[in-house]
CSV table of C-alpha atoms and ligand atoms in Angstrom, one decimal:
chain,number,residue,atom,x,y,z
A,1248,MET,CA,-3.5,23.4,26.0
A,1249,ALA,CA,-0.8,21.0,24.8
A,1250,THR,CA,1.3,22.4,22.0
A,1251,ILE,CA,1.4,20.4,18.8
A,1252,THR,CA,4.8,20.1,17.1
A,1253,PRO,CA,4.3,20.7,13.4
A,1254,ILE,CA,5.5,17.9,11.1
A,1255,PRO,CA,6.6,18.9,7.6
A,1256,ALA,CA,5.2,16.5,5.0
A,1257,THR,CA,5.0,16.4,1.2
A,1258,LEU,CA,1.6,16.2,-0.4
A,1259,ILE,CA,1.1,14.9,-3.9
A,1260,PRO,CA,-2.6,15.0,-4.8
A,1261,GLY,CA,-1.9,12.8,-7.9
A,1262,ASP,CA,-3.9,12.1,-11.1
A,1263,GLY,CA,-7.5,11.1,-11.9
A,1264,ILE,CA,-9.5,10.8,-8.7
A,1265,GLY,CA,-6.4,11.8,-6.8
A,1266,PRO,CA,-7.2,15.5,-6.2
A,1267,GLU,CA,-10.8,14.6,-5.2
A,1268,ILE,CA,-9.9,12.0,-2.6
A,1269,THR,CA,-7.0,14.2,-1.4
A,1270,ALA,CA,-9.3,17.1,-0.8
A,1271,ALA,CA,-11.6,14.9,1.2
A,1272,THR,CA,-8.7,13.4,3.2
A,1273,LEU,CA,-7.4,16.9,4.0
A,1274,MET,CA,-10.9,17.8,5.3
A,1275,ALA,CA,-10.7,14.9,7.7
A,1276,LEU,CA,-7.1,15.7,8.7
A,1277,ASP,CA,-7.9,19.3,9.4
A,1278,ALA,CA,-10.9,18.3,11.5
A,1279,LEU,CA,-8.6,16.0,13.5
A,1280,GLY,CA,-6.0,18.8,14.0
A,1281,ALA,CA,-3.4,16.6,12.4
A,1282,PRO,CA,0.1,18.0,12.9
A,1283,PHE,CA,1.2,17.9,9.2
A,1284,VAL,CA,2.4,21.1,7.5
A,1285,TRP,CA,2.1,20.3,3.8
A,1286,ASP,CA,4.5,21.0,1.0
A,1287,ARG,CA,2.3,20.5,-2.1
A,1288,GLN,CA,4.0,18.9,-5.1
A,1289,VAL,CA,3.1,17.3,-8.4
A,1290,ALA,CA,4.2,14.1,-10.2
A,1291,GLY,CA,2.8,11.6,-12.7
A,1292,ALA,CA,0.6,13.0,-15.4
A,1293,ALA,CA,0.1,16.2,-13.4
A,1294,GLY,CA,3.9,16.6,-13.4
A,1295,VAL,CA,4.1,16.1,-17.1
A,1296,ALA,CA,1.3,18.6,-17.6
A,1297,SER,CA,2.7,21.3,-15.4
A,1298,CYS,CA,6.5,20.9,-15.9
A,1299,GLY,CA,7.1,18.2,-18.5
A,1300,ASP,CA,8.4,15.7,-16.0
A,1301,PRO,CA,6.5,12.8,-14.3
A,1302,LEU,CA,8.8,13.1,-11.3
A,1303,PRO,CA,10.0,16.7,-11.1
A,1304,PRO,CA,13.2,17.5,-9.1
A,1305,ALA,CA,11.1,19.8,-6.8
A,1306,CYS,CA,9.0,16.9,-5.8
A,1307,LEU,CA,12.0,14.7,-5.1
A,1308,ASN,CA,13.7,17.5,-3.2
A,1309,SER,CA,10.7,18.0,-1.0
A,1310,ILE,CA,10.5,14.3,0.0
A,1311,ARG,CA,14.3,14.4,0.6
A,1312,LYS,CA,13.7,17.1,3.1
A,1313,THR,CA,10.4,15.9,4.8
A,1314,LYS,CA,11.1,12.2,4.5
A,1315,LEU,CA,7.3,11.8,4.7
A,1316,ALA,CA,4.6,12.0,2.1
A,1317,LEU,CA,0.9,11.5,1.4
A,1318,LYS,CA,0.4,10.6,-2.2
A,1319,GLY,CA,-2.6,10.3,-4.4
A,1320,PRO,CA,-2.5,7.8,-7.3
A,1321,LEU,CA,-0.1,8.6,-10.2
A,1322,GLU,CA,-1.0,7.6,-13.7
A,1323,THR,CA,1.4,5.4,-15.7
A,1324,PRO,CA,1.1,5.0,-19.5
A,1325,ILE,CA,0.3,1.4,-20.4
A,1326,GLY,CA,2.7,-0.5,-22.7
A,1327,GLY,CA,5.0,2.5,-23.5
A,1328,GLY,CA,5.8,6.1,-22.4
A,1329,TYR,CA,7.5,7.1,-19.2
A,1330,ARG,CA,8.4,4.7,-16.4
A,1331,SER,CA,6.0,4.6,-13.4
A,1332,SER,CA,6.7,7.5,-11.0
A,1333,ASN,CA,5.4,5.3,-8.2
A,1334,VAL,CA,8.1,2.7,-8.9
A,1335,ARG,CA,10.8,5.4,-9.3
A,1336,LEU,CA,9.8,7.0,-5.9
A,1337,ARG,CA,10.0,3.6,-4.2
A,1338,GLU,CA,13.5,3.2,-5.8
A,1339,GLU,CA,14.7,6.7,-5.1
A,1340,PHE,CA,13.9,6.5,-1.4
A,1341,LYS,CA,14.6,2.8,-1.0
A,1342,LEU,CA,11.1,2.2,0.2
A,1343,TYR,CA,11.6,-1.5,0.4
A,1344,ALA,CA,8.5,-2.5,2.4
A,1345,ASN,CA,5.0,-2.1,1.0
A,1346,LEU,CA,2.5,-2.6,3.9
A,1347,ARG,CA,-1.0,-3.2,2.8
A,1348,PRO,CA,-3.6,-4.1,5.5
A,1349,ALA,CA,-7.1,-5.3,4.6
A,1350,LEU,CA,-9.7,-5.0,7.4
A,1351,THR,CA,-13.4,-5.5,7.2
A,1352,LEU,CA,-15.1,-2.2,8.0
A,1353,ILE,CA,-18.7,-3.0,6.8
A,1354,PRO,CA,-20.3,-6.1,8.1
A,1355,GLY,CA,-22.7,-8.1,5.9
A,1356,GLY,CA,-20.4,-8.3,2.9
A,1357,ARG,CA,-19.3,-11.5,1.1
A,1358,TYR,CA,-16.6,-12.0,3.7
A,1359,GLU,CA,-16.9,-11.1,7.4
A,1360,ASN,CA,-14.1,-10.3,9.8
A,1361,ILE,CA,-11.3,-10.1,7.4
A,1362,ASP,CA,-8.0,-8.9,9.0
A,1363,LEU,CA,-5.1,-9.6,6.8
A,1364,VAL,CA,-1.8,-7.8,6.1
A,1365,MET,CA,0.2,-8.0,2.9
A,1366,VAL,CA,3.9,-7.2,3.2
A,1367,ARG,CA,5.1,-6.8,-0.3
A,1368,GLU,CA,8.8,-6.5,-1.3
A,1369,ASN,CA,8.8,-3.1,-3.1
A,1370,ASN,CA,12.2,-2.6,-4.8
A,1371,GLU,CA,13.2,-5.8,-6.6
A,1372,GLY,CA,11.7,-8.7,-8.5
A,1373,LEU,CA,10.1,-8.2,-11.9
A,1374,TYR,CA,9.6,-4.5,-11.2
A,1375,MET,CA,13.3,-3.7,-11.8
A,1376,GLY,CA,12.3,-2.8,-15.4
A,1377,TYR,CA,15.1,-4.7,-17.1
A,1378,GLU,CA,13.0,-5.2,-20.2
A,1379,HIS,CA,13.8,-5.5,-23.9
A,1380,PHE,CA,12.2,-6.1,-27.2
A,1381,ILE,CA,14.1,-8.0,-29.9
A,1382,PRO,CA,13.2,-7.0,-33.4
A,1383,ILE,CA,12.9,-9.8,-36.0
A,1384,ASP,CA,12.0,-9.6,-39.6
A,1385,GLY,CA,10.8,-6.0,-39.4
A,1386,ASP,CA,8.6,-6.6,-36.3
A,1387,PRO,CA,10.2,-4.3,-33.7
A,1388,HIS,CA,8.4,-6.2,-30.9
A,1389,ALA,CA,8.9,-9.8,-32.1
A,1390,VAL,CA,10.3,-10.9,-28.7
A,1391,GLY,CA,9.6,-9.3,-25.3
A,1392,MET,CA,12.0,-10.0,-22.5
A,1393,SER,CA,12.0,-9.2,-18.8
A,1394,THR,CA,14.6,-10.0,-16.1
A,1395,GLY,CA,13.6,-10.1,-12.5
A,1396,ILE,CA,16.2,-9.7,-9.7
A,1397,ASN,CA,15.9,-10.6,-6.1
A,1398,THR,CA,18.9,-10.2,-3.9
A,1399,ARG,CA,19.8,-12.0,-0.7
A,1400,GLN,CA,20.1,-8.6,1.1
A,1401,GLY,CA,16.7,-7.5,-0.3
A,1402,CYS,CA,15.0,-10.7,0.8
A,1403,ARG,CA,16.5,-10.6,4.2
A,1404,ARG,CA,15.4,-7.0,4.7
A,1405,ILE,CA,11.7,-7.6,3.8
A,1406,VAL,CA,11.5,-10.9,5.6
A,1407,HIS,CA,12.8,-9.3,8.8
A,1408,PHE,CA,10.4,-6.4,8.3
A,1409,ALA,CA,7.4,-8.9,8.0
A,1410,PHE,CA,8.4,-10.9,11.1
A,1411,ASP,CA,9.1,-7.8,13.2
A,1412,TYR,CA,5.9,-6.2,12.1
A,1413,ALA,CA,3.9,-9.3,12.8
A,1414,ILE,CA,5.4,-9.8,16.3
A,1415,ARG,CA,5.0,-6.1,17.2
A,1416,LYS,CA,1.4,-6.2,16.2
A,1417,GLY,CA,0.6,-9.4,18.1
A,1418,ARG,CA,-0.1,-11.4,15.0
A,1419,LYS,CA,0.0,-15.1,15.0
A,1420,LYS,CA,1.4,-16.3,11.7
A,1421,VAL,CA,3.5,-15.2,8.7
A,1422,THR,CA,3.0,-16.9,5.4
A,1423,VAL,CA,5.7,-16.6,2.8
A,1424,VAL,CA,4.2,-16.7,-0.7
A,1425,HIS,CA,6.4,-17.8,-3.6
A,1426,LYS,CA,6.6,-19.7,-6.9
A,1427,ALA,CA,9.9,-21.5,-6.1
A,1428,ASN,CA,8.7,-24.7,-7.9
A,1429,ILE,CA,9.0,-22.9,-11.2
A,1430,MET,CA,11.1,-19.7,-10.7
A,1431,LYS,CA,13.7,-21.6,-8.6
A,1432,ALA,CA,16.2,-18.8,-8.6
A,1433,LEU,CA,14.1,-15.7,-8.6
A,1434,THR,CA,11.6,-16.7,-5.9
A,1435,GLY,CA,13.6,-19.7,-4.6
A,1436,ILE,CA,16.0,-17.2,-3.0
A,1437,PHE,CA,13.1,-15.5,-1.3
A,1438,LEU,CA,11.7,-18.7,0.1
A,1439,GLU,CA,15.2,-20.0,1.1
A,1440,THR,CA,15.9,-16.7,3.0
A,1441,ALA,CA,12.6,-16.7,4.7
A,1442,ARG,CA,13.0,-20.3,5.9
A,1443,GLN,CA,16.5,-19.6,7.2
A,1444,ILE,CA,15.6,-16.3,9.0
A,1445,TYR,CA,12.7,-18.0,10.6
A,1446,GLU,CA,14.8,-20.9,11.9
A,1447,GLU,CA,17.5,-18.7,13.2
A,1448,GLU,CA,15.6,-15.8,14.7
A,1449,TYR,CA,11.8,-16.2,15.0
A,1450,LYS,CA,11.1,-19.9,15.5
A,1451,ASP,CA,10.0,-19.5,19.1
A,1452,LYS,CA,8.1,-16.3,18.6
A,1453,ILE,CA,5.5,-16.8,15.8
A,1454,ALA,CA,4.1,-19.4,13.4
A,1455,PHE,CA,5.4,-19.7,9.9
A,1456,GLU,CA,4.1,-21.4,6.7
A,1457,GLU,CA,4.8,-21.5,3.0
A,1458,CYS,CA,2.3,-21.2,0.2
A,1459,ILE,CA,2.7,-21.3,-3.6
A,1460,VAL,CA,1.2,-18.1,-5.1
A,1461,ASP,CA,-1.5,-19.8,-7.3
A,1462,ALA,CA,-2.7,-21.9,-4.4
A,1463,CYS,CA,-2.6,-18.8,-2.2
A,1464,ALA,CA,-4.9,-17.0,-4.6
A,1465,MET,CA,-7.4,-19.8,-4.5
A,1466,LYS,CA,-7.2,-20.1,-0.7
A,1467,LEU,CA,-7.7,-16.4,-0.3
A,1468,VAL,CA,-11.1,-16.8,-2.0
A,1469,MET,CA,-12.1,-20.1,-0.4
A,1470,ASN,CA,-11.0,-19.4,3.2
A,1471,PRO,CA,-9.1,-16.1,3.7
A,1472,TRP,CA,-9.3,-16.5,7.5
A,1473,GLN,CA,-6.5,-19.1,7.5
A,1474,PHE,CA,-4.1,-16.3,6.7
A,1475,ASP,CA,-2.7,-13.5,9.0
A,1476,VAL,CA,0.4,-11.7,7.7
A,1477,LEU,CA,1.6,-12.6,4.1
A,1478,VAL,CA,5.0,-11.7,2.8
A,1479,THR,CA,5.9,-12.0,-0.8
A,1480,THR,CA,7.9,-10.7,-3.8
A,1481,ASN,CA,7.0,-7.5,-5.7
A,1482,LEU,CA,4.6,-8.6,-8.5
A,1483,PHE,CA,2.8,-11.3,-6.4
A,1484,GLY,CA,2.3,-8.8,-3.7
A,1485,ASP,CA,0.9,-6.3,-6.1
A,1486,ILE,CA,-1.6,-8.8,-7.5
A,1487,LEU,CA,-2.6,-10.4,-4.1
A,1488,SER,CA,-3.0,-7.0,-2.4
A,1489,ASP,CA,-5.7,-6.0,-4.9
A,1490,GLN,CA,-7.3,-9.5,-4.3
A,1491,ILE,CA,-7.4,-8.9,-0.5
A,1492,ALA,CA,-8.8,-5.5,-1.1
A,1493,GLY,CA,-11.6,-7.3,-2.9
A,1494,LEU,CA,-12.3,-9.3,0.3
A,1495,VAL,CA,-13.1,-6.1,2.3
A,1496,GLY,CA,-15.2,-4.2,-0.2
A,1497,GLY,CA,-12.8,-3.2,-3.0
A,1498,LEU,CA,-10.0,-0.9,-3.8
A,1499,GLY,CA,-11.8,2.0,-2.1
A,1500,MET,CA,-11.1,0.4,1.3
A,1501,ALA,CA,-7.4,-0.5,0.9
A,1502,PRO,CA,-4.6,1.7,2.2
A,1503,GLY,CA,-0.9,1.2,1.8
A,1504,ALA,CA,2.4,2.4,3.2
A,1505,ASN,CA,5.8,2.4,1.4
A,1506,ILE,CA,8.4,2.3,4.1
A,1507,GLY,CA,12.2,2.6,3.9
A,1508,GLU,CA,15.0,3.4,6.3
A,1509,ASN,CA,14.9,7.2,5.7
A,1510,ALA,CA,11.4,7.9,4.2
A,1511,ALA,CA,7.9,6.8,4.1
A,1512,ILE,CA,5.2,7.4,1.5
A,1513,PHE,CA,1.5,6.7,2.3
A,1514,GLU,CA,-1.0,6.1,-0.4
A,1515,ALA,CA,-4.1,4.1,-1.4
A,1516,VAL,CA,-3.6,0.7,-3.1
A,1517,HIS,CA,-5.7,1.8,-6.0
A,1518,GLY,CA,-4.8,3.8,-9.1
A,1519,SER,CA,-6.1,7.0,-10.6
A,1520,ALA,CA,-9.5,5.4,-11.6
A,1521,PRO,CA,-9.8,7.3,-14.9
A,1522,ASP,CA,-13.2,5.8,-15.5
A,1523,ILE,CA,-14.7,7.8,-12.6
A,1524,ALA,CA,-12.3,10.7,-12.4
A,1525,GLY,CA,-13.9,14.2,-12.2
A,1526,GLN,CA,-17.3,12.9,-11.2
A,1527,GLY,CA,-16.9,13.5,-7.5
A,1528,ILE,CA,-18.0,9.9,-6.7
A,1529,ALA,CA,-14.7,8.2,-5.7
A,1530,ASN,CA,-14.5,6.5,-2.3
A,1531,PRO,CA,-11.8,8.5,-0.3
A,1532,ILE,CA,-11.5,5.9,2.5
A,1533,ALA,CA,-8.4,4.1,1.1
A,1534,LEU,CA,-6.4,7.4,1.1
A,1535,MET,CA,-7.9,8.4,4.5
A,1536,LEU,CA,-6.8,5.0,6.0
A,1537,ALA,CA,-3.4,5.6,4.5
A,1538,ALA,CA,-3.4,9.0,6.3
A,1539,ALA,CA,-4.3,7.1,9.5
A,1540,MET,CA,-1.3,4.9,9.0
A,1541,MET,CA,0.8,8.0,8.5
A,1542,LEU,CA,-0.4,9.4,11.8
A,1543,ASP,CA,0.5,6.1,13.5
A,1544,HIS,CA,3.9,6.3,11.8
A,1545,VAL,CA,4.7,9.7,13.3
A,1546,GLY,CA,3.6,8.5,16.7
A,1547,ARG,CA,0.1,10.0,16.7
A,1548,LEU,CA,-1.8,6.7,17.3
A,1549,ASP,CA,-4.4,8.7,19.1
A,1550,LEU,CA,-5.3,10.6,16.0
A,1551,GLY,CA,-4.9,7.6,13.7
A,1552,ASN,CA,-7.4,5.7,15.9
A,1553,LEU,CA,-9.8,8.6,16.1
A,1554,LEU,CA,-9.8,8.8,12.3
A,1555,ARG,CA,-10.4,5.0,11.9
A,1556,ARG,CA,-13.2,5.1,14.5
A,1557,SER,CA,-14.9,8.0,12.9
A,1558,ILE,CA,-14.7,6.4,9.4
A,1559,ASN,CA,-16.3,3.3,11.0
A,1560,GLU,CA,-19.1,5.2,12.5
A,1561,THR,CA,-19.8,7.3,9.4
A,1562,LEU,CA,-20.1,4.0,7.4
A,1563,ASN,CA,-22.0,1.9,9.9
A,1564,GLU,CA,-24.0,4.3,12.1
A,1565,ASP,CA,-24.6,7.2,9.8
A,1566,LYS,CA,-24.8,4.8,6.8
A,1567,VAL,CA,-23.1,7.3,4.6
A,1568,ARG,CA,-21.3,5.4,1.8
A,1569,THR,CA,-20.1,6.0,-1.7
A,1570,GLY,CA,-21.4,4.1,-4.7
A,1571,ASP,CA,-18.7,1.4,-4.8
A,1572,LEU,CA,-20.0,0.4,-1.3
A,1573,GLY,CA,-23.6,0.3,-2.4
A,1574,GLY,CA,-24.4,3.9,-1.2
A,1575,SER,CA,-25.2,7.1,-2.9
A,1576,ALA,CA,-23.0,9.6,-1.2
A,1577,SER,CA,-20.5,11.7,-3.2
A,1578,THR,CA,-16.9,12.0,-2.1
A,1579,LEU,CA,-17.7,15.4,-0.6
A,1580,GLU,CA,-20.8,14.2,1.2
A,1581,PHE,CA,-18.8,11.3,2.8
A,1582,ALA,CA,-16.1,13.7,3.8
A,1583,THR,CA,-18.6,16.2,5.3
A,1584,ALA,CA,-20.3,13.5,7.3
A,1585,LEU,CA,-16.9,12.2,8.5
A,1586,VAL,CA,-15.9,15.6,9.7
A,1587,GLU,CA,-19.0,15.8,11.8
A,1588,ARG,CA,-18.2,12.5,13.4
A,1589,ILE,CA,-14.6,13.6,14.0
A,1590,LYS,CA,-15.8,16.7,15.7
A,1591,GLU,CA,-18.2,14.7,17.9
A,1592,ASN,CA,-15.5,12.2,18.9
A,1593,LYS,CA,-12.7,14.8,19.6
B,850,LIG,P1,-7.5,1.6,-10.6
B,850,LIG,O1,-7.2,1.1,-9.3
B,850,LIG,O2,-7.3,3.1,-10.9
B,850,LIG,O3,-9.1,1.3,-10.9
B,850,LIG,C1,-9.6,-0.1,-10.9
B,850,LIG,C2,-11.1,0.0,-10.7
B,850,LIG,O4,-11.3,0.3,-9.4
B,850,LIG,C3,-11.8,1.0,-11.6
B,850,LIG,O5,-13.0,0.5,-12.0
B,850,LIG,C4,-12.0,2.2,-10.6
B,850,LIG,O6,-13.1,3.0,-10.9
B,850,LIG,C5,-12.1,1.5,-9.3
B,850,LIG,N1,-11.6,2.3,-8.2
B,850,LIG,C6,-10.3,2.5,-7.9
B,850,LIG,N2,-10.3,3.3,-6.8
B,850,LIG,C7,-11.5,3.6,-6.5
B,850,LIG,C8,-12.1,4.5,-5.4
B,850,LIG,N3,-11.3,5.1,-4.6
B,850,LIG,N4,-13.4,4.6,-5.4
B,850,LIG,C9,-14.2,3.9,-6.2
B,850,LIG,N5,-13.8,3.1,-7.2
B,850,LIG,C10,-12.4,3.0,-7.3
B,850,LIG,O7,-6.7,0.7,-11.7
B,850,LIG,P2,-6.4,0.9,-13.2
B,850,LIG,O8,-7.6,1.5,-13.9
B,850,LIG,O9,-5.8,-0.3,-13.6
B,850,LIG,O10,-5.2,2.0,-13.3
B,850,LIG,C11,-5.5,3.4,-13.6
B,850,LIG,C12,-4.1,4.1,-13.5
B,850,LIG,O11,-3.7,4.2,-12.2
B,850,LIG,C13,-3.0,3.5,-14.4
B,850,LIG,O12,-2.3,4.6,-15.0
B,850,LIG,C14,-2.1,2.9,-13.3
B,850,LIG,O13,-0.8,2.8,-13.7
B,850,LIG,C15,-2.3,3.8,-12.1
B,850,LIG,N6,-2.0,3.1,-10.8
B,850,LIG,C16,-1.4,3.9,-9.9
B,850,LIG,C17,-1.2,3.4,-8.6
B,850,LIG,C18,-0.5,4.2,-7.6
B,850,LIG,O14,-0.3,5.4,-7.8
B,850,LIG,N7,0.0,3.7,-6.5
B,850,LIG,C19,-1.6,2.0,-8.3
B,850,LIG,C20,-2.3,1.3,-9.3
B,850,LIG,C21,-2.5,1.9,-10.6
């Protein structure tokens, strides 16, 4: 029998539905015989609850060692409180590329045969957190300010990533999404860099187009098939990736990878879903597909493909689906059916 080299990886179950979908994902990974040896850590609200820190040093040290993590969603207080642990992780490990594919798995929905990939710049833009309130006349929040920053180096890095990814995956076109008509510096530099890099390095290899973000949002609803790979700045990528998740059945179907030079963190696009947390009804597929991307990333395409195929069959042949997909299965029932499929397919 072939020996499997164990791969150390950090596991952060996360907040809200995080522990439920993580448990389901681990069931699937165990059934696959995935090579990961987990170092379990906490962050987000769970980090605050257990050690008073939304990003405990032990969690950071673990990822520094493993350079690889599977992460459930982390809660961020709205409008105040601590800064997002997700954003801090992306900064700490310079995870500049956020790769978010959206693929139709269940036929017969509003949109058939969607196969899009969002490449989102992950470290710059309006997520830098340079924000201030200016107090006037006793109102401490009389003025709210935010400064976005995009650097030439950051734009070059993500644009190269998008073109290289698209070519490696046999994609046909890269669309750069911007708002350079209004934010002429902040997103102008992004568009200018994409145009330049395309002309200099990719012109003969793949098609390229430009789209203003508001028009892109409309086109994604009217005719999403016209797009292939999209590359954009941080905030636009955040918004549009939830939109493309909606084209394939919702946030329960959308995985993501945060990739840098020295580390990679895999997660679902969605958040901690506090409205359904603790009920055992969350759809675990987004995190499972993120785990499949993680398997691809460590060179185990065989296992990544086996997981994707088994998810497909559980959904479409066994017709086991969670409530967000119109079914009645619990998270655990879906995971149990999936494990059976994995065992059959192995
Ligand atoms: P959300 O993505 O948690 O939920 C939006 C809606 O989608 C809710 O109705 C929820 O029930 C539903 N939903 C999400 N995932 C689902 C799943 N797997 N199965 C079934 N339904 C699902 O967004 P929301 O409510 O805006 O954010 C909640 C918290 O999550 C906030 O603290 C936010 O900061 C955090 N968040 C964390 C992210 C991360 O860790 N990467 C990403 C997005 C939000």
